[in-house]
């Protein structure tokens, strides 16, 4: 038991010393005490790399300096600003929580762990991060960086993506947490994982934990942390018809449970496998949808690709001009100016930008 305590104490002390003397990782939200800004940064960074998230964070803070600004903004404006970040449920939850904090809580961000956790889109990791950074609450953050550092240093072979693994790592992280300065400790551990104990080629030669690190001592760096499941990405084939009339095009908002909820799209046909050019040119489905109206095929784009966490989406855009206006259920017809203000998935934006 004493040996375990000693190892834990050593870990904590080395980490905090490294943070005080060598941690030069600078980010605009570091040291931030405003829970609104911390919350924004954490939601943006949930499934996004720091380098990409940074510009979004700055734009959000500039456009919505307070939770009231965010709560009052039209949903489409927020989605437009979010465009490109993916995982749009995050944005939907962000809007819902902003409205709740602004209206129900009169703008006062909750300051208890359970109340923070109860906000939409906030899990234990984000609640611990906001709680410890803004209110010094003693809750350890457990993210990918933390899993990696702890798995390697303590030589834990339990898979991080299992219920057992999550419990084990969370308990250990909370035991290790420096209760006096939880915010500083949490940030230090995440920085250490990002800068020193990196996923690939960790900087073991600079690491203050090297002498007692199990993975280093037993050549397990490339083995730890262990994950049980490898995600198989399912391919999908989307064919978008850009139906144009007098310079305007038909668009609709995506609803339902599929990806890209609340974003806009063109007339869509999904196929189980790739269609040949000949099959696309037949435009059978489009003909069914628009009936006898005459149209002209203008262009068929190259294939665009977007990789999501569980699927690979291939998309092709088929531009057609119809000679008289028609009504397609659920669609609105918009001009170029309005088109630019609507939020689209990255796949469609890549095509529009070209
Ligand atoms: Fe990570 Fe290497 Fe340090 Fe071990 S010695 S904690 S593997 S950086």
Tab-separated table of C-alpha atoms and ligand atoms in Angstrom:
chain	number	residue	atom	x	y	z
A	1	UNK	CA	0.000	0.000	0.000
A	2	UNK	CA	2.822	2.322	0.970
A	3	UNK	CA	4.540	1.626	-2.316
A	4	UNK	CA	1.357	2.574	-4.199
A	5	UNK	CA	1.020	5.804	-2.193
A	6	UNK	CA	4.635	6.649	-2.910
A	7	UNK	CA	4.212	6.064	-6.628
A	8	UNK	CA	1.040	8.203	-6.653
A	9	UNK	CA	2.735	10.999	-4.728
A	10	UNK	CA	5.759	10.876	-6.975
A	11	UNK	CA	3.541	11.070	-10.057
A	12	UNK	CA	1.597	14.062	-8.724
A	13	UNK	CA	4.700	15.962	-7.660
A	14	UNK	CA	6.630	15.335	-10.863
A	15	UNK	CA	3.649	16.389	-12.921
A	16	UNK	CA	3.106	19.641	-11.012
A	17	UNK	CA	6.854	20.438	-11.065
A	18	UNK	CA	6.980	19.808	-14.808
A	19	UNK	CA	3.962	22.079	-15.217
A	20	UNK	CA	5.513	24.892	-13.187
A	21	UNK	CA	8.932	24.726	-14.816
A	22	UNK	CA	8.568	23.360	-18.310
A	23	UNK	CA	4.989	23.593	-19.533
A	24	UNK	CA	4.905	26.284	-22.213
A	25	UNK	CA	1.717	25.133	-23.901
A	26	UNK	CA	-0.254	28.319	-24.419
A	27	UNK	CA	-3.963	28.452	-25.245
A	28	UNK	CA	-6.371	31.391	-25.018
A	29	UNK	CA	-8.635	29.642	-22.514
A	30	UNK	CA	-5.800	28.578	-20.207
A	31	UNK	CA	-6.126	30.189	-16.800
A	32	UNK	CA	-9.572	31.426	-17.849
A	33	UNK	CA	-12.044	31.660	-14.971
A	34	UNK	CA	-15.169	32.612	-16.876
A	35	UNK	CA	-17.223	29.374	-16.966
A	36	UNK	CA	-18.987	30.472	-20.180
A	37	UNK	CA	-15.680	30.734	-22.069
A	38	UNK	CA	-14.363	27.502	-20.555
A	39	UNK	CA	-17.598	25.752	-21.493
A	40	UNK	CA	-17.370	27.028	-25.086
A	41	UNK	CA	-13.762	25.895	-25.433
A	42	UNK	CA	-14.518	22.464	-23.983
A	43	UNK	CA	-17.524	21.844	-26.229
A	44	UNK	CA	-15.613	22.974	-29.316
A	45	UNK	CA	-12.658	20.753	-28.393
A	46	UNK	CA	-14.731	17.659	-27.556
A	47	UNK	CA	-14.042	15.995	-30.888
A	48	UNK	CA	-11.773	18.520	-32.523
A	49	UNK	CA	-8.018	19.036	-32.581
A	50	UNK	CA	-6.774	22.097	-30.685
A	51	UNK	CA	-5.234	23.650	-33.829
A	52	UNK	CA	-8.589	23.526	-35.610
A	53	UNK	CA	-10.690	24.447	-32.569
A	54	UNK	CA	-8.709	27.590	-31.770
A	55	UNK	CA	-10.037	29.677	-34.664
A	56	UNK	CA	-13.594	28.571	-33.908
A	57	UNK	CA	-13.223	29.462	-30.232
A	58	UNK	CA	-11.992	32.960	-31.101
A	59	UNK	CA	-14.818	33.475	-33.585
A	60	UNK	CA	-17.467	32.317	-31.122
A	61	UNK	CA	-16.167	34.550	-28.338
A	62	UNK	CA	-16.045	37.519	-30.699
A	63	UNK	CA	-19.552	36.947	-32.070
A	64	UNK	CA	-21.152	35.873	-28.785
A	65	UNK	CA	-19.216	37.509	-25.931
A	66	UNK	CA	-21.703	36.322	-23.313
A	67	UNK	CA	-24.128	33.456	-22.878
A	68	UNK	CA	-27.007	35.901	-23.503
A	69	UNK	CA	-25.612	36.791	-26.948
A	70	UNK	CA	-25.399	33.107	-27.831
A	71	UNK	CA	-28.867	32.355	-26.479
A	72	UNK	CA	-30.477	35.172	-28.461
A	73	UNK	CA	-28.829	34.379	-31.798
A	74	UNK	CA	-30.918	32.627	-34.492
A	75	UNK	CA	-30.070	28.900	-34.623
A	76	UNK	CA	-28.940	29.141	-38.245
A	77	UNK	CA	-26.367	31.818	-37.352
A	78	UNK	CA	-24.862	29.573	-34.682
A	79	UNK	CA	-24.862	26.547	-36.991
A	80	UNK	CA	-23.223	28.630	-39.716
A	81	UNK	CA	-20.412	29.593	-37.325
A	82	UNK	CA	-20.072	25.960	-36.287
A	83	UNK	CA	-19.838	24.817	-39.911
A	84	UNK	CA	-16.846	22.529	-40.513
A	85	UNK	CA	-16.510	21.353	-36.924
A	86	UNK	CA	-18.764	18.340	-37.434
A	87	UNK	CA	-20.668	16.451	-34.729
A	88	UNK	CA	-23.556	18.885	-34.998
A	89	UNK	CA	-25.367	17.477	-31.956
A	90	UNK	CA	-22.734	19.387	-29.967
A	91	UNK	CA	-23.928	22.623	-31.525
A	92	UNK	CA	-27.580	21.775	-30.953
A	93	UNK	CA	-26.890	21.060	-27.284
A	94	UNK	CA	-24.796	24.217	-27.005
A	95	UNK	CA	-27.744	26.307	-28.199
A	96	UNK	CA	-30.185	24.516	-25.854
A	97	UNK	CA	-27.914	24.939	-22.814
A	98	UNK	CA	-27.195	28.595	-23.646
A	99	UNK	CA	-30.946	29.303	-23.717
A	100	UNK	CA	-31.431	27.439	-20.443
A	101	UNK	CA	-28.603	29.315	-18.667
A	102	UNK	CA	-29.612	32.674	-20.114
A	103	UNK	CA	-33.353	32.414	-19.403
A	104	UNK	CA	-33.875	29.937	-16.542
A	105	UNK	CA	-30.675	30.684	-14.632
A	106	UNK	CA	-30.617	34.393	-15.579
A	107	UNK	CA	-27.136	34.016	-17.047
A	108	UNK	CA	-25.524	32.493	-13.955
A	109	UNK	CA	-23.512	29.431	-14.916
A	110	UNK	CA	-24.117	26.498	-12.496
A	111	UNK	CA	-21.243	26.105	-10.020
A	112	UNK	CA	-21.906	22.612	-8.642
A	113	UNK	CA	-20.575	19.506	-10.384
A	114	UNK	CA	-23.988	17.767	-10.579
A	115	UNK	CA	-25.661	20.909	-11.962
A	116	UNK	CA	-22.955	21.359	-14.598
A	117	UNK	CA	-23.279	17.676	-15.519
A	118	UNK	CA	-27.041	18.099	-15.908
A	119	UNK	CA	-26.583	20.601	-18.775
A	120	UNK	CA	-27.269	19.229	-22.241
A	121	UNK	CA	-24.186	17.974	-24.045
A	122	UNK	CA	-22.039	17.792	-20.934
A	123	UNK	CA	-20.567	14.485	-19.787
A	124	UNK	CA	-18.343	13.707	-16.785
A	125	UNK	CA	-15.187	14.885	-18.586
A	126	UNK	CA	-16.529	18.327	-19.525
A	127	UNK	CA	-18.228	18.787	-16.135
A	128	UNK	CA	-14.928	18.006	-14.379
A	129	UNK	CA	-13.047	20.391	-16.657
A	130	UNK	CA	-15.466	23.310	-16.184
A	131	UNK	CA	-15.893	22.564	-12.474
A	132	UNK	CA	-12.181	22.417	-11.746
A	133	UNK	CA	-11.048	25.282	-14.015
A	134	UNK	CA	-13.786	27.764	-13.129
A	135	UNK	CA	-14.759	26.791	-9.579
A	136	UNK	CA	-11.811	24.730	-8.293
A	137	UNK	CA	-14.077	21.706	-7.757
A	138	UNK	CA	-12.102	18.523	-6.944
A	139	UNK	CA	-13.036	16.372	-9.951
A	140	UNK	CA	-10.444	14.723	-12.180
A	141	UNK	CA	-10.752	14.999	-15.936
A	142	UNK	CA	-10.412	11.721	-17.802
A	143	UNK	CA	-9.877	12.167	-21.519
A	144	UNK	CA	-7.724	10.448	-24.131
A	145	UNK	CA	-4.579	12.180	-22.848
A	146	UNK	CA	-5.260	11.074	-19.290
A	147	UNK	CA	-6.009	7.463	-20.310
A	148	UNK	CA	-2.725	7.336	-22.193
A	149	UNK	CA	-0.486	8.821	-19.501
A	150	UNK	CA	-1.988	6.716	-16.703
A	151	UNK	CA	-2.080	3.493	-18.749
A	152	UNK	CA	1.582	3.872	-19.671
A	153	UNK	CA	2.958	5.106	-16.372
A	154	UNK	CA	1.077	2.608	-14.196
A	155	UNK	CA	1.205	-0.193	-16.802
A	156	UNK	CA	-2.577	-0.688	-16.942
A	157	UNK	CA	-3.677	-3.182	-19.564
A	158	UNK	CA	-7.433	-2.866	-19.006
A	159	UNK	CA	-9.121	-1.528	-22.170
A	160	UNK	CA	-10.013	2.152	-21.832
A	161	UNK	CA	-13.261	1.803	-23.815
A	162	UNK	CA	-14.885	-0.739	-21.484
A	163	UNK	CA	-17.094	-0.003	-18.464
A	164	UNK	CA	-14.507	-1.637	-16.243
A	165	UNK	CA	-11.702	0.412	-17.800
A	166	UNK	CA	-13.543	3.711	-17.503
A	167	UNK	CA	-14.263	3.043	-13.831
A	168	UNK	CA	-10.719	1.999	-13.077
A	169	UNK	CA	-9.122	5.005	-14.797
A	170	UNK	CA	-11.627	7.452	-13.290
A	171	UNK	CA	-10.977	6.136	-9.772
A	172	UNK	CA	-7.223	6.294	-10.251
A	173	UNK	CA	-7.399	9.787	-11.760
A	174	UNK	CA	-9.423	10.989	-8.761
A	175	UNK	CA	-6.962	9.404	-6.312
A	176	UNK	CA	-4.091	11.163	-8.032
A	177	UNK	CA	-5.827	14.541	-8.268
A	178	UNK	CA	-4.267	17.356	-6.305
A	179	UNK	CA	-7.295	18.459	-4.295
A	180	UNK	CA	-5.822	21.876	-3.477
A	181	UNK	CA	-5.357	22.937	-7.069
A	182	UNK	CA	-7.561	20.614	-9.160
A	183	UNK	CA	-7.798	23.036	-12.091
A	184	UNK	CA	-4.036	23.442	-12.411
A	185	UNK	CA	-3.451	19.708	-11.933
A	186	UNK	CA	-6.075	18.706	-14.546
A	187	UNK	CA	-4.689	21.126	-17.102
A	188	UNK	CA	-1.140	19.961	-16.359
A	189	UNK	CA	-2.043	16.312	-16.947
A	190	UNK	CA	-3.795	17.057	-20.230
A	191	UNK	CA	-0.868	19.208	-21.401
A	192	UNK	CA	1.597	16.534	-20.362
A	193	UNK	CA	-0.298	13.987	-22.471
A	194	UNK	CA	-0.382	16.344	-25.438
A	195	UNK	CA	3.231	17.534	-25.254
A	196	UNK	CA	5.344	14.778	-23.633
A	197	UNK	CA	3.477	11.468	-23.438
A	198	UNK	CA	2.109	11.851	-26.991
A	199	UNK	CA	0.266	9.045	-28.794
A	200	UNK	CA	3.136	8.530	-31.255
A	201	UNK	CA	6.791	8.904	-30.323
A	202	UNK	CA	6.418	10.218	-26.775
A	203	UNK	CA	9.341	12.303	-25.525
A	204	UNK	CA	10.494	9.769	-22.934
A	205	UNK	CA	14.018	11.206	-22.899
A	206	UNK	CA	12.630	14.487	-21.463
A	207	UNK	CA	10.058	12.837	-19.217
A	208	UNK	CA	10.458	13.286	-15.447
A	209	UNK	CA	8.541	10.036	-14.897
A	210	UNK	CA	10.801	7.879	-17.043
A	211	UNK	CA	12.645	5.993	-14.273
A	212	UNK	CA	9.454	4.660	-12.732
A	213	UNK	CA	7.308	4.454	-15.865
A	214	UNK	CA	6.099	0.881	-16.385
A	215	UNK	CA	5.632	1.224	-20.151
A	216	UNK	CA	9.110	2.688	-20.594
A	217	UNK	CA	10.782	0.119	-18.364
A	218	UNK	CA	9.016	-2.845	-19.984
A	219	UNK	CA	8.923	-1.669	-23.579
A	220	UNK	CA	5.120	-1.345	-23.659
A	221	UNK	CA	4.830	2.199	-25.010
A	222	UNK	CA	3.349	1.105	-28.308
A	223	UNK	CA	1.021	-1.382	-26.610
A	224	UNK	CA	-0.566	0.948	-24.043
A	225	UNK	CA	-3.244	2.192	-23.750
A	226	UNK	CA	-5.340	-0.767	-24.890
A	227	UNK	CA	-8.634	-0.348	-26.732
A	228	UNK	CA	-11.098	-3.171	-27.182
A	229	UNK	CA	-13.026	-2.090	-30.222
A	230	UNK	CA	-11.741	-0.894	-33.509
A	231	UNK	CA	-14.380	1.089	-35.325
A	232	UNK	CA	-15.391	-0.196	-38.747
A	233	UNK	CA	-16.422	2.703	-40.942
A	234	UNK	CA	-19.423	2.058	-43.140
A	235	UNK	CA	-19.344	3.598	-46.644
A	236	UNK	CA	-22.381	5.576	-47.897
A	237	UNK	CA	-23.101	6.959	-51.339
A	238	UNK	CA	-24.998	10.242	-51.545
A	239	UNK	CA	-26.144	11.773	-54.816
A	240	UNK	CA	-27.177	15.392	-54.556
A	241	UNK	CA	-29.270	16.960	-57.276
A	242	UNK	CA	-28.853	20.687	-57.468
A	243	UNK	CA	-32.129	21.632	-59.042
A	244	UNK	CA	-31.927	25.154	-60.398
A	245	UNK	CA	-34.641	27.449	-61.684
A	246	UNK	CA	-33.939	31.056	-62.712
A	247	UNK	CA	-30.679	31.055	-60.726
A	248	UNK	CA	-32.364	29.783	-57.557
A	249	UNK	CA	-31.919	26.299	-56.075
A	250	UNK	CA	-33.959	23.914	-53.954
A	251	UNK	CA	-32.707	23.225	-50.427
A	252	UNK	CA	-34.073	21.705	-47.268
A	253	UNK	CA	-33.081	21.390	-43.641
A	254	UNK	CA	-32.040	17.924	-42.531
A	255	UNK	CA	-34.179	16.508	-39.766
A	256	UNK	CA	-34.421	12.990	-38.330
A	257	UNK	CA	-31.796	11.002	-36.509
A	258	UNK	CA	-29.161	10.738	-39.207
A	259	UNK	CA	-25.914	12.745	-39.392
A	260	UNK	CA	-25.893	16.504	-40.111
A	261	UNK	CA	-29.133	17.257	-38.326
A	262	UNK	CA	-30.245	20.908	-38.764
A	263	UNK	CA	-27.857	21.493	-41.647
A	264	UNK	CA	-29.077	22.155	-45.163
A	265	UNK	CA	-28.796	20.017	-48.272
A	266	UNK	CA	-29.990	19.657	-51.841
A	267	UNK	CA	-32.346	17.041	-53.235
A	268	UNK	CA	-30.755	13.796	-52.063
A	269	UNK	CA	-30.769	10.232	-53.267
A	270	UNK	CA	-28.777	7.706	-51.283
A	271	UNK	CA	-27.633	4.480	-52.877
A	272	UNK	CA	-26.213	1.343	-51.303
A	273	UNK	CA	-23.274	1.290	-53.686
A	274	UNK	CA	-21.531	3.546	-56.138
A	275	UNK	CA	-23.503	4.463	-59.275
A	276	UNK	CA	-21.871	4.524	-62.669
A	277	UNK	CA	-21.937	7.698	-64.746
A	278	UNK	CA	-24.503	6.089	-67.038
A	279	UNK	CA	-26.773	5.289	-64.118
A	280	UNK	CA	-26.490	8.853	-62.827
A	281	UNK	CA	-27.227	10.276	-66.258
A	282	UNK	CA	-30.508	8.398	-66.398
A	283	UNK	CA	-31.747	10.566	-63.508
A	284	UNK	CA	-34.561	8.105	-62.850
A	285	UNK	CA	-35.228	9.195	-59.274
A	286	UNK	CA	-35.198	12.843	-60.136
A	287	UNK	CA	-37.662	12.278	-62.936
A	288	UNK	CA	-39.956	10.541	-60.478
A	289	UNK	CA	-39.742	13.461	-58.066
A	290	UNK	CA	-40.319	16.255	-60.533
A	291	UNK	CA	-42.843	14.523	-62.786
A	292	UNK	CA	-43.227	15.769	-66.306
A	293	UNK	CA	-41.360	19.029	-65.885
A	294	UNK	CA	-38.659	19.507	-68.498
A	295	UNK	CA	-35.080	19.794	-67.378
A	296	UNK	CA	-31.567	20.007	-68.681
A	297	UNK	CA	-28.556	18.177	-67.237
A	298	UNK	CA	-25.817	20.780	-66.691
A	299	UNK	CA	-23.023	19.028	-64.848
A	300	UNK	CA	-21.971	15.981	-62.872
A	301	UNK	CA	-19.236	16.679	-60.327
A	302	UNK	CA	-16.296	14.550	-59.307
A	303	UNK	CA	-16.717	12.370	-56.214
A	304	UNK	CA	-16.237	14.153	-52.871
A	305	UNK	CA	-15.398	12.307	-49.666
A	306	UNK	CA	-15.906	13.038	-45.999
A	307	UNK	CA	-14.775	10.721	-43.223
A	308	UNK	CA	-16.877	10.717	-40.046
A	309	UNK	CA	-16.272	8.709	-36.888
A	310	UNK	CA	-18.396	5.739	-37.991
A	311	UNK	CA	-18.842	6.211	-41.707
A	312	UNK	CA	-17.157	7.302	-44.895
A	313	UNK	CA	-19.432	9.429	-47.024
A	314	UNK	CA	-18.974	9.721	-50.765
A	315	UNK	CA	-20.937	12.432	-52.489
A	316	UNK	CA	-21.538	13.481	-56.047
A	317	UNK	CA	-23.379	16.590	-57.221
A	318	UNK	CA	-25.596	16.617	-60.267
A	319	UNK	CA	-26.655	20.017	-61.485
A	320	UNK	CA	-29.879	20.262	-63.451
A	321	UNK	CA	-31.893	23.207	-64.705
A	322	UNK	CA	-35.666	22.954	-64.711
A	323	UNK	CA	-37.623	25.019	-67.154
A	324	UNK	CA	-40.603	25.809	-64.949
A	325	UNK	CA	-40.962	26.213	-61.210
A	326	UNK	CA	-42.252	23.338	-59.137
A	327	UNK	CA	-43.064	22.445	-55.553
A	328	UNK	CA	-41.034	19.669	-53.945
A	329	UNK	CA	-42.285	18.626	-50.521
A	330	UNK	CA	-40.184	19.984	-47.661
A	331	UNK	CA	-37.974	22.125	-49.915
A	332	UNK	CA	-37.580	25.865	-50.173
A	333	UNK	CA	-36.136	27.685	-53.137
A	334	UNK	CA	-33.308	30.110	-52.393
A	335	UNK	CA	-31.081	32.529	-54.271
A	336	UNK	CA	-27.268	32.659	-54.212
A	337	UNK	CA	-27.148	35.300	-51.460
A	338	UNK	CA	-29.282	33.312	-49.027
A	339	UNK	CA	-27.442	30.099	-49.958
A	340	UNK	CA	-24.249	31.599	-48.553
A	341	UNK	CA	-25.829	32.189	-45.145
A	342	UNK	CA	-27.151	28.641	-44.698
A	343	UNK	CA	-25.166	26.029	-42.782
A	344	UNK	CA	-24.150	23.023	-44.897
A	345	UNK	CA	-22.176	19.866	-44.102
A	346	UNK	CA	-18.497	19.962	-45.002
A	347	UNK	CA	-19.066	17.609	-47.950
A	348	UNK	CA	-21.483	20.053	-49.621
A	349	UNK	CA	-19.374	23.070	-48.720
A	350	UNK	CA	-16.311	21.536	-50.371
A	351	UNK	CA	-18.324	21.282	-53.568
A	352	UNK	CA	-19.830	24.806	-53.232
A	353	UNK	CA	-16.431	26.351	-52.567
A	354	UNK	CA	-15.003	24.867	-55.740
B	1	LIG	FE1	4.995	8.570	-21.230
B	1	LIG	FE2	7.506	7.920	-21.885
B	1	LIG	FE3	7.032	9.425	-19.751
B	1	LIG	FE4	6.386	6.885	-19.728
B	1	LIG	S1	8.429	7.699	-19.903
B	1	LIG	S2	5.124	8.567	-19.009
B	1	LIG	S3	5.750	6.560	-21.832
B	1	LIG	S4	6.628	9.964	-21.877
